[in-house]
Amino acid sequence: MEKKNIDWGSLGFAYMPTDKRYVSNYKDGKWDDGALIDDPVVHINESAGVLQYAQTVFEGLKAYTTEDGHIVAFRPDMNAERLEASALRLQIPPFPKDRFMEAVKEVVAANEAYVPPYGSGASLYLRPFIFGSDPVLGVAPAKEYQFRILCTPVGPYFKGGAKPITIRVCDFDRAAPHGTGHIKAGLNYAMSLYAITDAHNQGYDENMYLDSATRTKVEETGGANFLFVTKDNKVVTPKSDTILPSITRRSLVYVAKEYLGLEVEEREVLFEEVKDFAECGLCGTAAVISPVGKIVDHGKEICMPSGMSEMGPVLKKLYETLTGIQQGKIKAPEGWIQVIK
Ligand SMILES: *Cc1c(COP(=O)(O)O)cnc(C)c1O
């Protein structure tokens, strides 16, 4: 297979159209057979449910080349299950899990020329999503939907090593109790755009959201879960009904316990405790772990003991173990690596 002439190492995290995308349409109460298509443009009515009432949910996962030359996806079954949960919450008909898995395989295989080679640090990012496609005007769920997976090659998240970032405690809320914070929906991002733009304007990389009911507990950032490490090497991660259940976080918790023999606490984390942790990181598919060096709470700075020059030792070990598993260098737990080719 002839790869595309792309400078893999200099890719960022941006959309680039590839040759094929997978599309299946829902009409008259059922999903059609689905197909790979060429057209990157979606044609929908001006009053489509997604345009008027934001009826859409999405996923994000990666396919990449392993050391032994296979193309694999990391835990796509988890994305299928989470997409189903997200869809149900927004009255969207779920896309069947077995078909999701098949669609991932098909679309990656069809875009093999865009799967970055091993060692480049780059990967093929997959964005599955479902949206209401037929006209609505009165507030109601759409009757027709489209499921689509687009692929785009993305670069190594950190070029030249992961530098710790500075975040701020945010005065805006991300999710309400009993709201939609636990599902992967575009609507959660739309309302975070003002807050993240403001954070960037003030010189911060990300927002730390607290629970909106009491504003005392750590939730997550706009698009990544928190991991903390205590001074005696325990891994602590916030547990809350209003955070998005990150697949990276759940995988890292498993790796911490089963591969590194670390103690892990998944529990409510008070903001007050943060100053006592040794390390802090953000986890998600894009970067796996981004180290946090400094947290600013309305002018009061919390400087993590791990510092501003590199990732702390425990998070680094976690990062290396999980990325080693993903690249096929460390034996993966049963079912984590889906071989596509
Ligand atoms: C996608 C997402 C994450 C990270 O989840 P992963 O499955 O690890 O990629 C965390 N928080 C939010 C709000 C997200 O949308």
mmCIF file of C-alpha atoms in Angstrom, residues 33-309:
data_model
loop_
_atom_site.group_PDB
_atom_site.id
_atom_site.type_symbol
_atom_site.label_atom_id
_atom_site.label_comp_id
_atom_site.label_asym_id
_atom_site.label_seq_id
_atom_site.Cartn_x
_atom_site.Cartn_y
_atom_site.Cartn_z
ATOM 1 C CA ASP A 33 -26.887 -0.953 5.183
ATOM 2 C CA GLY A 34 -24.289 1.825 5.231
ATOM 3 C CA ALA A 35 -21.502 2.461 2.753
ATOM 4 C CA LEU A 36 -18.137 4.110 2.259
ATOM 5 C CA ILE A 37 -18.539 7.339 0.333
ATOM 6 C CA ASP A 38 -16.267 9.975 -1.203
ATOM 7 C CA ASP A 39 -18.127 13.216 -0.430
ATOM 8 C CA PRO A 40 -16.888 15.036 2.682
ATOM 9 C CA VAL A 41 -19.820 17.450 2.495
ATOM 10 C CA VAL A 42 -23.047 16.617 4.345
ATOM 11 C CA HIS A 43 -26.255 17.631 2.580
ATOM 12 C CA ILE A 44 -29.086 18.232 5.027
ATOM 13 C CA ASN A 45 -32.176 20.370 5.298
ATOM 14 C CA GLU A 46 -31.792 23.853 6.760
ATOM 15 C CA SER A 47 -34.119 22.897 9.604
ATOM 16 C CA ALA A 48 -32.361 19.622 10.483
ATOM 17 C CA GLY A 49 -32.544 18.625 14.149
ATOM 18 C CA VAL A 50 -28.796 18.976 14.554
ATOM 19 C CA LEU A 51 -28.806 22.554 13.270
ATOM 20 C CA GLN A 52 -31.782 23.775 15.272
ATOM 21 C CA TYR A 53 -31.543 21.875 18.553
ATOM 22 C CA ALA A 54 -28.011 20.450 18.581
ATOM 23 C CA GLN A 55 -29.178 16.853 18.463
ATOM 24 C CA THR A 56 -25.832 15.189 17.961
ATOM 25 C CA VAL A 57 -23.383 12.951 19.804
ATOM 26 C CA PHE A 58 -19.853 11.911 18.911
ATOM 27 C CA GLU A 59 -16.843 9.754 19.695
ATOM 28 C CA GLY A 60 -13.103 9.969 19.216
ATOM 29 C CA LEU A 61 -10.582 7.153 18.855
ATOM 30 C CA LYS A 62 -7.342 6.374 17.093
ATOM 31 C CA ALA A 63 -5.983 3.818 14.663
ATOM 32 C CA TYR A 64 -2.254 3.479 14.166
ATOM 33 C CA THR A 65 0.510 1.230 12.963
ATOM 34 C CA THR A 66 2.126 -1.057 15.539
ATOM 35 C CA GLU A 67 5.775 -2.049 15.735
ATOM 36 C CA ASP A 68 5.096 -5.299 13.845
ATOM 37 C CA GLY A 69 3.315 -3.506 11.000
ATOM 38 C CA HIS A 70 -0.338 -4.123 11.830
ATOM 39 C CA ILE A 71 -2.966 -1.415 11.745
ATOM 40 C CA VAL A 72 -4.961 -1.482 14.957
ATOM 41 C CA ALA A 73 -7.603 0.477 16.852
ATOM 42 C CA PHE A 74 -7.548 0.957 20.615
ATOM 43 C CA ARG A 75 -10.660 -0.358 22.418
ATOM 44 C CA PRO A 76 -13.266 0.645 19.800
ATOM 45 C CA ASP A 77 -15.848 -1.460 21.672
ATOM 46 C CA MET A 78 -15.693 1.097 24.481
ATOM 47 C CA ASN A 79 -16.436 3.910 22.047
ATOM 48 C CA ALA A 80 -19.343 1.926 20.614
ATOM 49 C CA GLU A 81 -20.829 1.485 24.080
ATOM 50 C CA ARG A 82 -20.322 5.087 25.085
ATOM 51 C CA LEU A 83 -21.826 6.350 21.826
ATOM 52 C CA GLU A 84 -24.880 4.235 22.560
ATOM 53 C CA ALA A 85 -25.215 5.728 26.049
ATOM 54 C CA SER A 86 -24.777 9.245 24.661
ATOM 55 C CA ALA A 87 -27.348 8.644 21.921
ATOM 56 C CA LEU A 88 -29.998 7.336 24.319
ATOM 57 C CA ARG A 89 -29.685 10.462 26.476
ATOM 58 C CA LEU A 90 -30.438 12.713 23.484
ATOM 59 C CA GLN A 91 -33.280 10.596 22.048
ATOM 60 C CA ILE A 92 -31.069 9.469 19.170
ATOM 61 C CA PRO A 93 -31.496 5.882 17.971
ATOM 62 C CA PRO A 94 -28.284 4.025 18.932
ATOM 63 C CA PHE A 95 -26.083 2.609 16.199
ATOM 64 C CA PRO A 96 -25.614 -1.131 16.844
ATOM 65 C CA LYS A 97 -22.287 -2.020 18.469
ATOM 66 C CA ASP A 98 -21.370 -4.813 16.048
ATOM 67 C CA ARG A 99 -22.005 -2.504 13.115
ATOM 68 C CA PHE A 100 -19.953 0.246 14.760
ATOM 69 C CA MET A 101 -17.017 -2.164 15.054
ATOM 70 C CA GLU A 102 -17.416 -3.230 11.432
ATOM 71 C CA ALA A 103 -17.645 0.389 10.259
ATOM 72 C CA VAL A 104 -14.423 1.274 12.116
ATOM 73 C CA LYS A 105 -12.635 -1.572 10.358
ATOM 74 C CA GLU A 106 -14.005 -0.684 6.942
ATOM 75 C CA VAL A 107 -13.266 3.006 7.110
ATOM 76 C CA VAL A 108 -9.731 2.549 8.437
ATOM 77 C CA ALA A 109 -8.943 -0.108 5.814
ATOM 78 C CA ALA A 110 -10.302 2.175 3.083
ATOM 79 C CA ASN A 111 -8.052 4.992 4.287
ATOM 80 C CA GLU A 112 -4.972 2.845 4.853
ATOM 81 C CA ALA A 113 -2.864 5.260 2.820
ATOM 82 C CA TYR A 114 -3.503 7.876 5.524
ATOM 83 C CA VAL A 115 -2.575 5.695 8.500
ATOM 84 C CA PRO A 116 0.743 7.120 9.704
ATOM 85 C CA PRO A 117 3.698 4.729 9.786
ATOM 86 C CA TYR A 118 5.048 3.278 13.023
ATOM 87 C CA GLY A 119 7.476 5.533 14.786
ATOM 88 C CA SER A 120 6.089 8.790 13.386
ATOM 89 C CA GLY A 121 4.149 9.465 16.571
ATOM 90 C CA ALA A 122 1.174 10.300 14.367
ATOM 91 C CA SER A 123 -2.090 8.357 14.118
ATOM 92 C CA LEU A 124 -5.359 8.230 12.236
ATOM 93 C CA TYR A 125 -8.015 9.937 14.326
ATOM 94 C CA LEU A 126 -11.537 8.587 13.911
ATOM 95 C CA ARG A 127 -14.543 10.716 14.631
ATOM 96 C CA PRO A 128 -17.787 8.715 14.693
ATOM 97 C CA PHE A 129 -20.916 10.825 15.160
ATOM 98 C CA ILE A 130 -24.692 10.732 14.815
ATOM 99 C CA PHE A 131 -26.930 13.685 14.119
ATOM 100 C CA GLY A 132 -30.603 14.456 13.508
ATOM 101 C CA SER A 133 -30.875 15.078 9.776
ATOM 102 C CA ASP A 134 -34.521 15.747 8.932
ATOM 103 C CA PRO A 135 -36.404 19.018 9.514
ATOM 104 C CA VAL A 136 -37.814 19.836 12.943
ATOM 105 C CA LEU A 137 -39.329 23.091 14.072
ATOM 106 C CA GLY A 138 -41.320 22.328 17.194
ATOM 107 C CA VAL A 139 -38.958 20.931 19.799
ATOM 108 C CA ALA A 140 -38.920 17.186 19.216
ATOM 109 C CA PRO A 141 -36.421 14.465 18.364
ATOM 110 C CA ALA A 142 -35.669 14.175 14.639
ATOM 111 C CA LYS A 143 -37.089 11.180 12.790
ATOM 112 C CA GLU A 144 -34.100 10.684 10.547
ATOM 113 C CA TYR A 145 -30.421 10.489 11.491
ATOM 114 C CA GLN A 146 -27.042 10.011 9.968
ATOM 115 C CA PHE A 147 -24.223 7.984 11.495
ATOM 116 C CA ARG A 148 -20.856 8.886 10.012
ATOM 117 C CA ILE A 149 -17.220 8.136 10.708
ATOM 118 C CA LEU A 150 -14.698 10.555 9.329
ATOM 119 C CA CYS A 151 -10.962 9.922 9.569
ATOM 120 C CA THR A 152 -8.120 12.372 9.603
ATOM 121 C CA PRO A 153 -4.404 11.869 10.229
ATOM 122 C CA VAL A 154 -3.198 13.740 13.306
ATOM 123 C CA GLY A 155 0.274 14.457 14.550
ATOM 124 C CA PRO A 156 2.009 13.508 17.769
ATOM 125 C CA TYR A 157 0.257 15.552 20.429
ATOM 126 C CA PHE A 158 3.475 16.683 22.015
ATOM 127 C CA LYS A 159 6.225 17.625 19.657
ATOM 128 C CA GLY A 160 9.465 17.385 21.578
ATOM 129 C CA GLY A 161 8.125 16.062 24.877
ATOM 130 C CA ALA A 162 5.156 16.801 27.071
ATOM 131 C CA LYS A 163 5.554 20.186 28.744
ATOM 132 C CA PRO A 164 3.418 20.758 31.840
ATOM 133 C CA ILE A 165 0.569 23.198 31.329
ATOM 134 C CA THR A 166 -1.027 25.868 33.496
ATOM 135 C CA ILE A 167 -4.752 25.735 34.143
ATOM 136 C CA ARG A 168 -7.189 27.888 36.065
ATOM 137 C CA VAL A 169 -10.194 27.166 38.206
ATOM 138 C CA CYS A 170 -13.123 28.215 36.036
ATOM 139 C CA ASP A 171 -16.063 30.336 37.184
ATOM 140 C CA PHE A 172 -18.309 28.872 34.495
ATOM 141 C CA ASP A 173 -19.935 25.480 34.939
ATOM 142 C CA ARG A 174 -19.513 22.594 32.537
ATOM 143 C CA ALA A 175 -22.312 20.305 33.619
ATOM 144 C CA ALA A 176 -25.374 20.404 35.843
ATOM 145 C CA PRO A 177 -26.348 17.637 38.260
ATOM 146 C CA HIS A 178 -28.569 15.227 36.301
ATOM 147 C CA GLY A 179 -27.641 17.036 33.090
ATOM 148 C CA THR A 180 -25.527 15.873 30.152
ATOM 149 C CA GLY A 181 -21.983 16.107 31.506
ATOM 150 C CA HIS A 182 -21.563 12.323 31.332
ATOM 151 C CA ILE A 183 -22.294 11.998 27.619
ATOM 152 C CA LYS A 184 -20.157 12.949 24.658
ATOM 153 C CA ALA A 185 -22.309 15.581 23.025
ATOM 154 C CA GLY A 186 -21.413 18.621 20.974
ATOM 155 C CA LEU A 187 -23.656 20.716 23.197
ATOM 156 C CA ASN A 188 -21.202 20.290 26.097
ATOM 157 C CA TYR A 189 -18.498 21.763 23.917
ATOM 158 C CA ALA A 190 -20.542 24.611 22.455
ATOM 159 C CA MET A 191 -21.060 26.068 25.886
ATOM 160 C CA SER A 192 -17.404 25.582 26.850
ATOM 161 C CA LEU A 193 -16.098 27.723 23.975
ATOM 162 C CA TYR A 194 -16.626 31.027 25.720
ATOM 163 C CA ALA A 195 -14.860 29.754 28.850
ATOM 164 C CA ILE A 196 -11.872 28.286 27.003
ATOM 165 C CA THR A 197 -11.431 31.375 24.829
ATOM 166 C CA ASP A 198 -11.479 33.494 27.968
ATOM 167 C CA ALA A 199 -8.950 31.159 29.635
ATOM 168 C CA HIS A 200 -6.612 31.423 26.648
ATOM 169 C CA ASN A 201 -6.965 35.204 26.621
ATOM 170 C CA GLN A 202 -5.911 35.232 30.276
ATOM 171 C CA GLY A 203 -2.881 33.049 29.516
ATOM 172 C CA TYR A 204 -4.163 29.671 30.732
ATOM 173 C CA ASP A 205 -4.087 26.456 28.741
ATOM 174 C CA GLU A 206 -7.245 24.867 30.149
ATOM 175 C CA ASN A 207 -10.120 25.310 32.581
ATOM 176 C CA MET A 208 -10.549 23.176 35.665
ATOM 177 C CA TYR A 209 -14.283 22.831 36.220
ATOM 178 C CA LEU A 210 -15.629 22.282 39.709
ATOM 179 C CA ASP A 211 -18.944 20.576 40.459
ATOM 180 C CA SER A 212 -21.681 23.091 39.791
ATOM 181 C CA ALA A 213 -23.789 22.148 42.832
ATOM 182 C CA THR A 214 -21.220 22.954 45.533
ATOM 183 C CA ARG A 215 -18.165 24.286 43.692
ATOM 184 C CA THR A 216 -15.944 22.344 46.079
ATOM 185 C CA LYS A 217 -15.121 19.228 44.050
ATOM 186 C CA VAL A 218 -12.858 18.723 41.042
ATOM 187 C CA GLU A 219 -14.698 17.598 37.913
ATOM 188 C CA GLU A 220 -12.670 17.729 34.701
ATOM 189 C CA THR A 221 -11.471 20.128 32.025
ATOM 190 C CA GLY A 222 -13.429 20.843 28.850
ATOM 191 C CA GLY A 223 -12.265 17.631 27.221
ATOM 192 C CA ALA A 224 -10.121 15.567 29.565
ATOM 193 C CA ASN A 225 -10.410 13.826 32.947
ATOM 194 C CA PHE A 226 -8.042 14.459 35.862
ATOM 195 C CA LEU A 227 -5.507 12.086 37.352
ATOM 196 C CA PHE A 228 -3.663 12.983 40.531
ATOM 197 C CA VAL A 229 -0.840 11.239 42.318
ATOM 198 C CA THR A 230 -0.401 11.531 46.075
ATOM 199 C CA LYS A 231 2.974 12.004 47.740
ATOM 200 C CA ASP A 232 2.950 8.300 48.617
ATOM 201 C CA ASN A 233 2.324 7.266 45.003
ATOM 202 C CA LYS A 234 -1.392 6.564 45.119
ATOM 203 C CA VAL A 235 -3.315 7.406 41.962
ATOM 204 C CA VAL A 236 -6.477 9.420 42.639
ATOM 205 C CA THR A 237 -9.113 10.251 40.038
ATOM 206 C CA PRO A 238 -12.382 12.123 40.533
ATOM 207 C CA LYS A 239 -15.576 10.123 40.562
ATOM 208 C CA SER A 240 -18.682 12.043 39.599
ATOM 209 C CA ASP A 241 -21.916 11.476 37.688
ATOM 210 C CA THR A 242 -21.319 14.664 35.745
ATOM 211 C CA ILE A 243 -17.943 13.919 34.173
ATOM 212 C CA LEU A 244 -17.408 12.129 30.889
ATOM 213 C CA PRO A 245 -16.202 8.557 31.457
ATOM 214 C CA SER A 246 -12.870 8.798 29.628
ATOM 215 C CA ILE A 247 -11.698 5.546 28.077
ATOM 216 C CA THR A 248 -8.098 6.673 28.541
ATOM 217 C CA ARG A 249 -8.724 7.286 32.249
ATOM 218 C CA ARG A 250 -10.388 3.900 32.717
ATOM 219 C CA SER A 251 -7.503 2.241 30.843
ATOM 220 C CA LEU A 252 -4.912 4.083 32.952
ATOM 221 C CA VAL A 253 -6.662 3.027 36.157
ATOM 222 C CA TYR A 254 -6.385 -0.586 35.006
ATOM 223 C CA VAL A 255 -2.738 -0.146 34.020
ATOM 224 C CA ALA A 256 -1.945 1.483 37.371
ATOM 225 C CA LYS A 257 -3.429 -1.419 39.311
ATOM 226 C CA GLU A 258 -2.611 -4.410 37.135
ATOM 227 C CA TYR A 259 0.663 -3.444 35.469
ATOM 228 C CA LEU A 260 2.291 -1.105 37.972
ATOM 229 C CA GLY A 261 0.842 -2.420 41.230
ATOM 230 C CA LEU A 262 -0.255 1.055 42.297
ATOM 231 C CA GLU A 263 -3.111 1.776 44.616
ATOM 232 C CA VAL A 264 -5.935 3.660 42.890
ATOM 233 C CA GLU A 265 -8.740 5.657 44.457
ATOM 234 C CA GLU A 266 -11.725 6.632 42.329
ATOM 235 C CA ARG A 267 -13.614 8.994 44.579
ATOM 236 C CA GLU A 268 -14.800 12.536 45.038
ATOM 237 C CA VAL A 269 -11.819 14.875 45.072
ATOM 238 C CA LEU A 270 -12.158 18.139 46.957
ATOM 239 C CA PHE A 271 -10.463 21.113 45.396
ATOM 240 C CA GLU A 272 -8.992 21.745 48.835
ATOM 241 C CA GLU A 273 -6.957 18.542 48.533
ATOM 242 C CA VAL A 274 -5.307 19.505 45.267
ATOM 243 C CA LYS A 275 -2.501 21.457 46.926
ATOM 244 C CA ASP A 276 -1.382 18.271 48.670
ATOM 245 C CA PHE A 277 -0.937 16.123 45.555
ATOM 246 C CA ALA A 278 2.466 15.450 44.029
ATOM 247 C CA GLU A 279 1.418 15.181 40.391
ATOM 248 C CA CYS A 280 -1.506 16.198 38.248
ATOM 249 C CA GLY A 281 -2.381 15.266 34.682
ATOM 250 C CA LEU A 282 -5.192 15.378 32.160
ATOM 251 C CA CYS A 283 -6.135 12.283 30.247
ATOM 252 C CA GLY A 284 -7.875 11.706 26.951
ATOM 253 C CA THR A 285 -7.434 10.047 23.573
ATOM 254 C CA ALA A 286 -5.628 12.974 21.947
ATOM 255 C CA ALA A 287 -2.644 13.250 24.303
ATOM 256 C CA VAL A 288 -3.079 10.161 26.555
ATOM 257 C CA ILE A 289 -1.709 12.231 29.492
ATOM 258 C CA SER A 290 -0.911 15.960 29.568
ATOM 259 C CA PRO A 291 0.957 16.974 32.709
ATOM 260 C CA VAL A 292 -0.353 19.935 34.689
ATOM 261 C CA GLY A 293 2.342 21.996 36.401
ATOM 262 C CA LYS A 294 0.327 24.834 37.852
ATOM 263 C CA ILE A 295 -3.275 25.406 38.899
ATOM 264 C CA VAL A 296 -4.427 28.955 39.510
ATOM 265 C CA ASP A 297 -7.465 29.658 41.681
ATOM 266 C CA HIS A 298 -8.341 33.332 41.403
ATOM 267 C CA GLY A 299 -4.772 34.501 41.789
ATOM 268 C CA LYS A 300 -3.725 31.784 44.249
ATOM 269 C CA GLU A 301 -1.180 29.497 42.622
ATOM 270 C CA ILE A 302 -0.799 25.819 43.302
ATOM 271 C CA CYS A 303 2.523 24.647 41.904
ATOM 272 C CA MET A 304 2.681 20.871 41.590
ATOM 273 C CA PRO A 305 5.872 19.426 43.135
ATOM 274 C CA SER A 306 6.511 17.645 39.803
ATOM 275 C CA GLY A 307 7.345 21.079 38.364
ATOM 276 C CA MET A 308 7.035 22.873 35.065
ATOM 277 C CA SER A 309 9.704 21.125 33.037
#
